[in-house]
XYZ file of C-alpha atoms in Angstrom:
651
model
C 103.654 60.213 178.616
C 102.404 60.168 174.793
C 103.897 56.605 173.364
C 106.034 57.400 170.384
C 104.429 54.953 168.260
C 101.114 57.126 168.474
C 102.807 60.251 167.531
C 104.463 58.918 164.410
C 100.655 57.206 163.555
C 99.263 60.605 164.080
C 101.727 62.247 162.487
C 101.836 60.132 159.399
C 97.815 60.079 159.398
C 97.832 63.998 159.568
C 100.220 63.996 156.561
C 98.227 61.616 154.640
C 94.974 63.447 155.178
C 96.633 66.896 154.236
C 97.765 65.169 151.163
C 94.415 64.086 150.198
C 92.734 67.236 150.541
C 95.326 68.918 148.050
C 93.365 69.596 144.812
C 94.154 68.476 141.812
C 96.620 70.787 139.692
C 94.411 72.735 137.742
C 95.785 73.344 134.008
C 96.477 76.900 133.208
C 93.589 78.405 130.745
C 95.240 78.706 127.130
C 96.620 82.116 126.039
C 95.598 83.206 122.605
C 97.583 84.808 120.175
C 95.803 86.025 116.153
C 97.841 87.272 113.537
C 96.578 88.846 110.577
C 98.277 89.347 107.997
C 96.942 92.198 105.372
C 95.808 92.082 101.719
C 97.571 88.094 102.047
C 96.542 86.007 99.150
C 96.693 82.291 100.173
C 98.197 81.058 97.198
C 101.453 83.158 97.777
C 102.530 80.855 100.885
C 104.506 77.394 100.752
C 102.046 75.825 102.761
C 99.653 76.466 100.408
C 101.540 75.348 97.473
C 103.787 78.386 96.282
C 107.121 77.314 95.201
C 108.829 80.554 94.374
C 108.107 82.141 98.071
C 109.950 81.332 101.200
C 107.724 81.638 104.042
C 109.526 78.951 106.686
C 107.634 80.409 109.960
C 104.282 80.355 108.390
C 104.889 77.094 106.718
C 106.040 76.016 110.261
C 102.763 77.038 112.244
C 100.918 75.182 109.597
C 103.012 71.645 110.038
C 101.981 71.783 113.758
C 98.152 73.012 113.642
C 95.080 72.926 111.165
C 95.242 74.448 107.816
C 92.204 75.412 106.069
C 92.529 75.253 102.079
C 89.369 77.061 101.614
C 88.811 79.931 103.704
C 87.147 83.085 102.794
C 86.397 86.719 103.628
C 83.029 87.888 103.708
C 84.267 91.429 102.886
C 87.600 92.173 100.902
C 88.475 95.281 102.790
C 90.625 95.757 105.599
C 88.124 97.312 108.316
C 85.037 94.948 107.430
C 86.881 92.037 107.188
C 88.546 92.467 110.751
C 85.408 93.590 112.050
C 84.144 89.907 110.732
C 87.048 88.133 112.670
C 86.811 89.685 115.876
C 82.769 89.885 116.349
C 81.932 86.690 114.328
C 79.303 88.616 112.880
C 78.626 89.888 108.619
C 77.935 93.161 107.777
C 74.463 93.264 107.656
C 74.260 92.894 111.465
C 77.336 95.244 112.424
C 76.995 97.740 109.895
C 80.535 97.590 109.076
C 80.497 97.622 104.977
C 83.477 99.719 104.152
C 84.997 103.232 105.274
C 82.002 105.065 105.334
C 81.528 106.747 108.412
C 80.586 104.232 110.668
C 81.961 102.700 114.086
C 81.065 99.391 115.977
C 78.621 99.660 117.985
C 80.167 99.351 121.766
C 77.495 97.059 122.544
C 78.374 94.741 119.945
C 80.827 91.945 121.781
C 84.025 91.140 120.499
C 86.543 88.604 120.998
C 88.759 90.962 122.860
C 85.443 92.004 125.310
C 84.320 88.589 126.031
C 88.052 87.640 127.063
C 88.343 90.467 129.166
C 85.273 89.754 130.972
C 87.212 86.545 131.554
C 90.040 87.323 133.130
C 92.128 87.919 130.190
C 94.666 90.679 129.608
C 94.044 91.845 126.174
C 96.876 93.826 123.750
C 96.974 94.537 120.057
C 99.305 96.284 117.881
C 98.100 97.609 114.624
C 100.405 98.119 111.467
C 97.792 100.458 109.488
C 95.357 103.410 110.531
C 92.459 101.993 108.625
C 92.405 99.922 111.944
C 92.647 102.936 113.905
C 90.319 102.983 117.670
C 88.270 105.553 116.167
C 86.646 102.661 114.323
C 85.904 100.721 117.557
C 87.767 97.973 117.055
C 89.801 98.856 120.447
C 86.659 97.671 122.320
C 87.973 95.383 124.863
C 91.576 95.728 124.485
C 93.798 97.357 127.855
C 96.407 98.059 125.263
C 95.630 99.186 121.969
C 98.660 100.413 119.676
C 97.751 102.577 116.914
C 99.180 106.371 117.536
C 98.805 107.237 114.152
C 98.546 111.087 113.869
C 95.496 112.614 112.061
C 96.539 116.001 112.711
C 99.002 116.042 110.158
C 97.235 117.863 107.308
C 99.731 117.430 104.634
C 99.162 115.126 101.931
C 102.664 114.011 101.899
C 102.933 111.963 105.172
C 102.244 108.565 104.242
C 104.745 106.957 106.536
C 102.672 108.041 109.405
C 99.757 106.248 108.611
C 101.297 102.801 108.597
C 104.320 100.799 110.402
C 106.352 98.749 108.971
C 106.151 94.691 110.281
C 109.230 95.065 112.454
C 107.811 98.290 114.345
C 104.871 96.058 114.982
C 106.802 93.238 116.084
C 108.885 95.352 118.340
C 105.954 96.849 120.037
C 103.986 93.266 120.419
C 107.075 91.506 122.103
C 107.756 94.493 124.278
C 104.220 94.200 125.750
C 103.972 90.272 125.419
C 107.214 90.677 127.660
C 105.423 92.835 130.216
C 102.612 90.570 130.043
C 103.874 87.022 129.612
C 102.751 85.949 133.380
C 99.316 87.082 132.773
C 96.792 84.893 130.941
C 96.469 86.955 127.680
C 94.731 87.687 124.448
C 96.976 89.373 121.786
C 96.527 90.589 118.408
C 99.391 91.452 116.248
C 98.274 93.045 112.698
C 100.978 93.135 109.746
C 99.805 95.517 107.195
C 103.218 95.085 104.918
C 101.819 93.038 101.934
C 99.421 95.989 100.895
C 100.071 98.188 98.479
C 102.575 99.896 97.493
C 104.719 97.126 97.755
C 108.064 98.360 99.188
C 109.948 95.264 101.069
C 112.924 96.192 103.090
C 116.406 94.629 102.009
C 117.268 92.166 101.890
C 113.823 91.164 100.600
C 113.816 93.944 98.061
C 116.600 92.227 96.602
C 115.252 88.490 96.977
C 112.105 89.594 95.059
C 113.040 92.350 92.983
C 110.472 91.435 90.470
C 108.079 90.356 92.955
C 107.715 92.995 95.402
C 103.986 91.850 96.834
C 106.011 88.320 97.614
C 108.773 90.265 99.162
C 106.352 92.129 101.600
C 104.844 88.668 102.538
C 108.453 87.380 103.246
C 109.121 90.463 105.538
C 105.837 89.270 107.058
C 106.518 86.181 107.870
C 110.125 86.993 109.411
C 108.032 88.849 111.895
C 105.485 86.182 112.351
C 108.604 84.305 113.241
C 109.817 86.278 115.818
C 106.760 86.279 117.730
C 106.622 82.486 117.686
C 110.065 82.316 118.928
C 109.473 84.370 122.003
C 106.356 82.494 122.594
C 108.759 79.097 122.832
C 111.729 80.726 124.463
C 109.301 82.040 127.317
C 107.817 79.075 127.619
C 104.257 79.693 125.943
C 104.042 78.733 122.811
C 102.902 75.035 124.413
C 99.814 76.700 126.142
C 98.560 78.820 123.517
C 95.871 79.064 121.178
C 97.347 80.381 117.653
C 95.201 81.858 114.556
C 96.582 83.056 112.020
C 94.839 84.548 108.753
C 94.918 86.940 106.109
C 92.038 89.265 105.985
C 91.805 89.596 102.240
C 93.543 88.984 99.262
C 95.314 91.271 96.452
C 94.005 91.471 92.680
C 97.186 91.599 91.378
C 95.979 92.150 87.619
C 93.647 89.334 87.523
C 89.765 90.494 86.201
C 91.566 94.000 85.756
C 91.680 94.578 89.634
C 95.512 95.526 90.883
C 94.532 95.773 94.817
C 91.137 94.548 96.129
C 87.645 95.794 97.503
C 86.208 96.336 93.621
C 85.477 92.818 93.170
C 84.612 89.836 94.993
C 86.273 87.112 93.000
C 88.522 84.490 94.994
C 91.740 86.558 94.171
C 90.799 88.790 97.125
C 87.860 86.504 99.003
C 90.457 83.379 99.265
C 92.440 83.763 102.472
C 95.394 81.666 104.581
C 93.865 80.302 107.858
C 96.068 78.393 110.178
C 94.665 77.564 113.842
C 97.234 75.761 116.159
C 95.678 74.488 119.388
C 97.669 74.093 122.585
C 99.679 70.635 123.448
C 101.206 68.902 120.468
C 98.532 67.872 117.278
C 99.251 66.346 114.426
C 99.076 68.329 111.352
C 95.508 68.560 109.636
C 94.437 69.892 106.292
C 90.465 70.591 106.018
C 89.149 71.185 102.603
C 85.715 72.125 103.435
C 84.360 75.667 102.930
C 85.135 77.683 106.206
C 84.264 81.648 107.025
C 86.576 83.977 108.516
C 83.031 84.887 111.076
C 84.073 81.025 111.922
C 87.202 82.162 114.082
C 85.879 83.792 116.926
C 83.265 81.259 118.295
C 86.061 78.771 117.231
C 88.472 80.728 119.597
C 86.020 80.584 122.276
C 84.881 76.770 121.879
C 88.819 75.956 122.326
C 88.244 77.841 125.548
C 85.107 76.748 127.177
C 83.814 80.200 127.123
C 79.863 80.760 126.170
C 79.676 82.085 122.808
C 77.275 85.444 122.503
C 74.515 85.248 120.941
C 74.730 87.478 118.121
C 77.781 85.698 116.734
C 76.663 84.384 113.341
C 80.023 82.141 112.729
C 80.335 78.463 113.003
C 82.412 76.816 115.493
C 84.923 74.511 113.365
C 86.233 72.487 116.178
C 84.189 69.486 114.613
C 86.276 69.885 111.369
C 89.268 70.300 113.161
C 88.007 66.632 114.574
C 90.118 63.071 113.666
C 86.170 62.364 112.650
C 83.891 64.796 111.412
C 80.629 64.543 109.605
C 79.422 68.405 108.565
C 76.878 69.222 105.638
C 78.588 71.500 103.036
C 78.150 74.924 103.553
C 77.386 78.373 101.424
C 79.372 81.263 102.551
C 78.564 84.820 101.884
C 80.602 87.635 100.215
C 80.004 91.147 99.445
C 81.739 94.625 98.409
C 79.716 97.765 98.939
C 83.066 99.942 97.403
C 81.413 100.349 94.010
C 78.167 101.421 95.910
C 79.476 103.736 98.689
C 82.314 105.374 96.547
C 80.826 106.171 93.171
C 77.105 104.821 93.347
C 77.590 102.003 90.958
C 75.746 98.553 92.094
C 77.598 96.453 94.910
C 78.020 93.498 94.258
C 76.830 90.017 96.520
C 78.223 86.546 96.377
C 77.481 82.900 97.324
C 80.298 80.148 97.206
C 79.369 76.633 97.380
C 81.754 73.590 97.116
C 81.629 73.487 93.455
C 80.366 77.216 92.357
C 80.775 80.745 92.851
C 78.014 82.733 91.953
C 78.000 86.589 91.991
C 74.877 88.740 91.947
C 75.285 92.030 89.798
C 73.280 93.408 87.205
C 75.220 91.313 85.145
C 75.150 88.110 87.177
C 78.132 85.786 87.270
C 78.257 81.861 87.544
C 81.595 79.917 87.739
C 82.194 76.271 88.070
C 85.302 76.344 90.395
C 86.064 72.654 89.929
C 86.800 73.531 86.441
C 87.562 76.806 86.381
C 89.030 77.937 89.393
C 90.453 81.356 87.964
C 86.818 82.642 87.399
C 87.590 83.331 83.466
C 84.437 81.332 82.415
C 81.002 83.122 83.117
C 78.541 80.166 82.656
C 75.480 82.355 83.622
C 73.726 82.098 80.371
C 74.598 78.026 80.185
C 73.300 77.226 83.598
C 70.831 79.722 84.698
C 68.735 77.339 86.641
C 72.089 76.376 89.072
C 72.460 80.576 88.911
C 68.667 80.946 90.271
C 69.017 78.329 92.842
C 72.372 79.780 94.613
C 70.295 83.219 93.951
C 67.804 82.122 96.118
C 70.164 80.623 98.579
C 72.020 83.943 98.875
C 68.773 85.703 99.373
C 68.478 83.458 102.201
C 71.969 83.997 103.913
C 70.899 87.708 103.466
C 67.780 87.295 105.370
C 69.574 84.955 108.034
C 72.340 87.605 108.765
C 70.251 90.365 108.637
C 69.304 91.627 111.803
C 66.834 94.760 111.344
C 68.665 98.139 112.039
C 72.568 97.429 111.357
C 74.734 98.092 114.750
C 77.362 100.568 113.743
C 77.177 104.096 115.054
C 77.955 106.964 112.629
C 81.311 108.706 113.308
C 82.336 111.767 111.566
C 85.161 111.410 109.267
C 87.665 114.446 109.773
C 89.281 115.604 106.640
C 92.838 114.568 108.345
C 91.839 110.718 108.461
C 90.153 110.953 105.276
C 93.511 111.906 103.525
C 95.075 109.337 105.134
C 92.710 106.772 104.159
C 92.909 107.902 100.674
C 96.973 107.660 100.761
C 96.580 104.120 101.485
C 93.906 103.776 98.782
C 90.772 104.046 100.642
C 88.412 106.819 99.077
C 85.547 106.904 101.659
C 83.629 108.740 99.491
C 79.943 109.624 100.240
C 78.622 109.046 96.730
C 76.488 106.145 97.024
C 72.890 105.644 98.564
C 71.514 103.268 101.132
C 74.019 100.296 101.391
C 70.777 97.986 101.917
C 68.870 98.591 99.234
C 69.886 96.730 95.908
C 69.137 98.811 92.619
C 70.041 96.752 89.579
C 69.755 99.751 87.315
C 72.753 100.992 88.643
C 76.075 100.696 86.678
C 77.651 96.892 86.818
C 81.209 97.348 88.084
C 82.956 95.011 85.496
C 81.587 97.712 83.280
C 83.324 100.385 85.373
C 86.705 98.973 86.027
C 89.057 100.936 83.608
C 87.225 103.976 85.262
C 87.893 102.425 88.743
C 91.597 102.142 87.904
C 92.200 105.306 86.625
C 90.523 107.128 89.536
C 92.748 105.007 91.871
C 95.775 106.215 89.731
C 94.449 109.855 89.801
C 94.306 109.433 93.860
C 97.882 107.958 94.011
C 99.201 110.345 91.798
C 97.536 113.654 93.952
C 99.161 111.903 97.112
C 102.332 112.092 95.794
C 101.868 115.687 94.507
C 101.210 114.972 90.683
C 98.224 116.890 90.708
C 98.417 117.987 87.039
C 98.571 114.418 85.890
C 95.940 113.100 88.461
C 93.393 116.143 87.432
C 94.112 115.105 84.026
C 93.083 111.321 84.595
C 90.048 112.521 86.832
C 88.954 114.847 83.861
C 89.228 111.696 81.450
C 86.810 109.729 84.128
C 84.093 112.592 83.776
C 83.833 111.539 79.940
C 82.057 108.064 81.044
C 81.324 109.599 84.233
C 79.828 112.869 84.384
C 77.452 112.891 87.520
C 80.213 111.242 89.383
C 80.545 112.368 93.003
C 83.844 111.001 93.665
C 85.242 112.482 90.591
C 84.154 115.672 90.868
C 85.341 116.100 94.958
C 88.956 114.654 93.703
C 89.278 117.175 91.190
C 88.284 119.861 93.199
C 90.650 118.869 95.740
C 93.323 119.068 92.807
C 92.562 122.386 91.587
C 92.410 123.645 95.390
C 96.242 121.999 95.600
C 97.473 123.787 92.293
C 96.129 126.961 93.517
C 93.329 127.443 91.192
C 90.555 128.048 93.851
C 87.751 129.430 91.610
C 88.312 126.063 89.804
C 88.288 124.136 92.988
C 84.966 126.150 93.648
C 83.585 124.979 90.725
C 83.945 121.422 91.112
C 83.191 121.283 94.946
C 79.728 123.276 94.409
C 78.861 120.413 91.730
C 79.131 117.936 94.239
C 76.952 119.260 96.261
C 74.118 119.349 93.361
C 74.693 115.914 93.150
C 75.170 115.185 97.014
C 73.793 118.413 99.157
C 74.930 116.647 102.164
C 78.420 115.550 101.725
C 80.225 116.895 104.856
C 83.752 117.103 103.766
C 82.816 118.779 100.133
C 80.864 121.611 102.299
C 84.167 121.805 103.974
C 86.748 122.231 101.428
C 84.528 124.362 99.813
C 84.499 126.543 102.883
C 88.049 126.432 102.403
C 88.233 127.107 98.648
C 86.142 130.163 99.303
C 88.474 131.369 102.262
C 91.208 131.061 99.389
C 89.344 133.257 96.872
C 88.939 136.224 99.604
C 85.136 135.489 100.185
C 85.170 134.918 104.130
C 81.321 135.774 104.323
C 80.996 132.396 101.881
C 83.739 130.650 103.386
C 82.338 130.979 107.022
C 78.796 130.059 105.723
C 79.965 126.855 104.629
C 81.934 126.134 107.464
C 79.267 126.640 109.541
C 77.441 124.150 107.571
C 80.119 121.776 107.449
C 79.786 121.514 111.340
C 76.319 121.214 111.345
C 76.403 118.198 109.083
C 79.690 116.939 111.067
C 80.164 118.142 114.649
C 83.553 115.986 115.085
C 85.413 118.495 112.204
C 87.807 119.889 114.462
C 89.261 121.066 111.311
C 86.265 123.070 109.977
C 85.934 124.861 113.847
C 89.472 125.901 113.606
C 89.001 127.331 109.914
C 86.149 129.113 110.965
C 87.878 130.836 113.570
C 90.401 131.855 111.004
C 87.461 132.998 108.774
C 86.392 135.360 111.685
C 89.521 136.462 112.599
C 90.214 137.728 108.889
C 87.028 139.798 109.157
C 87.943 141.243 112.676
C 85.098 139.214 114.493
C 87.044 138.456 117.861
C 84.237 136.992 119.727
C 83.440 134.493 116.910
C 86.706 133.484 116.626
C 87.240 132.692 120.217
C 83.924 130.745 120.452
C 85.651 128.988 117.233
C 88.784 128.216 118.515
C 87.238 126.771 121.485
C 84.661 124.644 119.781
C 87.789 123.101 118.064
C 89.951 122.565 121.232
C 87.027 120.518 122.583
C 86.338 118.645 119.620
C 90.141 117.653 119.331
C 91.922 118.642 122.580
C 95.211 117.658 121.522
C 94.935 119.492 118.596
C 98.130 122.120 118.972
C 97.126 124.443 116.536
C 93.834 124.829 118.030
C 95.024 125.680 121.408
C 97.376 127.789 119.604
C 95.041 129.756 117.666
C 92.852 130.109 120.858
C 95.947 131.678 123.357
C 96.673 134.322 120.933
C 92.882 135.286 120.553
C 92.381 135.495 124.220
C 95.694 137.332 124.428
C 94.205 139.861 121.876
C 91.417 140.195 124.467
C 93.974 140.609 126.919
C 92.890 137.902 128.564
C 96.446 136.906 129.598
C 95.616 134.167 132.522
C 93.320 132.178 130.020
C 95.980 132.843 127.337
C 98.927 131.610 129.376
C 96.810 128.262 129.999
C 96.283 127.693 126.446
C 99.659 128.755 124.990
C 101.360 126.486 127.684
C 99.050 123.727 126.401
C 100.163 124.116 122.651
C 103.970 124.199 123.406
C 103.464 120.969 125.606
C 101.910 119.334 122.310
C 103.786 120.658 119.928
C 107.296 121.886 121.379
C 108.966 121.974 118.256
C 106.672 124.613 116.584
C 108.890 127.872 116.898
C 105.344 130.321 116.542
C 103.880 128.476 119.656
C 106.666 129.421 122.103
C 106.783 133.017 120.389
C 103.282 133.823 121.321
C 103.696 132.480 124.875
C 106.983 134.685 125.106
C 104.542 137.455 124.593
C 101.802 136.106 126.748
C 104.292 135.789 129.420
C 105.834 139.078 128.975
C 101.889 140.645 129.223
C 102.263 138.725 132.667
C 105.285 140.476 133.687
C 107.004 137.260 133.581
C 110.548 138.339 131.580
C 112.662 135.377 132.750
C 110.054 132.873 131.872
C 109.543 134.849 128.867
C 113.217 134.788 127.831
C 113.454 131.433 127.847
C 110.383 130.749 125.819
C 112.038 133.046 123.206
C 115.438 131.244 123.304
C 113.284 127.802 122.813
C 111.338 129.845 119.434
C 114.545 130.741 118.497
C 116.213 127.312 118.866
C 113.288 125.491 116.822
C 113.551 127.813 113.986
C 115.099 126.023 110.918
C 118.433 127.172 110.170
């Protein structure tokens, strides 16, 4: 018989062996949350010293993390600034300088693509069409909520191109609720502080005289909702949280109301707060840092290898209790004057003490004595300026890697209308963005003209075409050969139904910039409106040769062919339309109607059913579908479609 003591010993021993064999409990990898707040000046937050505004949620995050006093964007424009954040590279490498028809190269690593490769579930919720997925920042995201409708060609649908922060937060929390049990990376983009400033209540009342601050306070409340969710779901402690602005706002300083035209610290200085997992005591870092540093810092926190292309620096040494870091020089640029108006670009270097701006009329500011940058010391301190110019040249060389990586992508007319509605012109008036030409006008000498043009764009977007055209005509007095001004004036004349004048202005645009695809497209539309369909067809075909993604050019080419009874050509053009834009309902409807005219009933039904599926509220689609169904002998279905057509018509 087996002795009891031996049985107990063996059971106990095996239990001890089993316990010893258990691995040590592995701490789960941290989650990552990045919150970007568009157009956010650092000096308009409570934690950065503003006593007039209430931003309790951002302030609380700063009180539990690391606040960077001197963080700067390399470029004060939304799309390229976010490209810097999520690739850790500067525009000379990524090629993303502005809204100039570029798309992020799919081969360039992003924070999302790297984390996805390491098992993270990735999601982003976007507050504005300026970060639409067609620009490439969706790379690596499992879920990228942009969902902006570019097929609406009316100029008035401004609300379609941005969504308020509470809607962004709603979608964010819904996604997070579904994915909180996964290891996740989340990006929430709040666009609210962007012009025009229209804070909702109660912020509109609380900040009646300071609507920009009201937008910031509203955005702060949405940050609070996300933080509260993380805490209530026991996610906060093990989440890396990065909060930052993409750029600031001029607010009238230096004559700049908004951003993107100049590179003073009104638009370069941004807030950056990083909270690491666990309970860390608050810290303030006074050293200069760039938005390019955020991606490599997050990857270092996660102990993930940083891609070799990344140009930003790991900030963890600065965040440590003891640090020994050399003073840095930061690069900044704006190519908007060059790309939109063929004025000189601006490039700058910022050091701990000085800010040097390389322009046809160079600028040097001593930030220790003149932080508002109102006293240009270039003439007095040329030796300092030349030393900084040399340092800037070194930075440009360091960050330039041969051919820029960005891919060219078409900017269809609907998208460009939407960008203009948000203040982004995106013209093609400039030359090669990598070549400096000091004979070009200095933006400082063109700020009044720029603001005049900006006001004209805003008025046009609100249907005030006459006033807009008057401002543009005034701008032509100082800029008679401006591609942008002639183009905008042509559009205004078109909308005022002054089609011969529109043709005249758009022809002038093409004399100045022969390959400006959108000008060619709009010239084709203007010719069609004058009844000259032969010239319209010629220009619309040319527009498609220049930009094969312009589905509107293909659609209007089909319409022009239809007017000339060139049915096979019209069918081909409409096929091209839906080939480019498969979800463009009008294209499917036009193709279906032309096929029905050719008695190709079965194929017509396919196209018209697709159009009805895409745009179920359009009565004309249902009426056309009813005709096709009748031609097929499907009377019951045809009657149902006619009923839908009648129900859809406005009463």
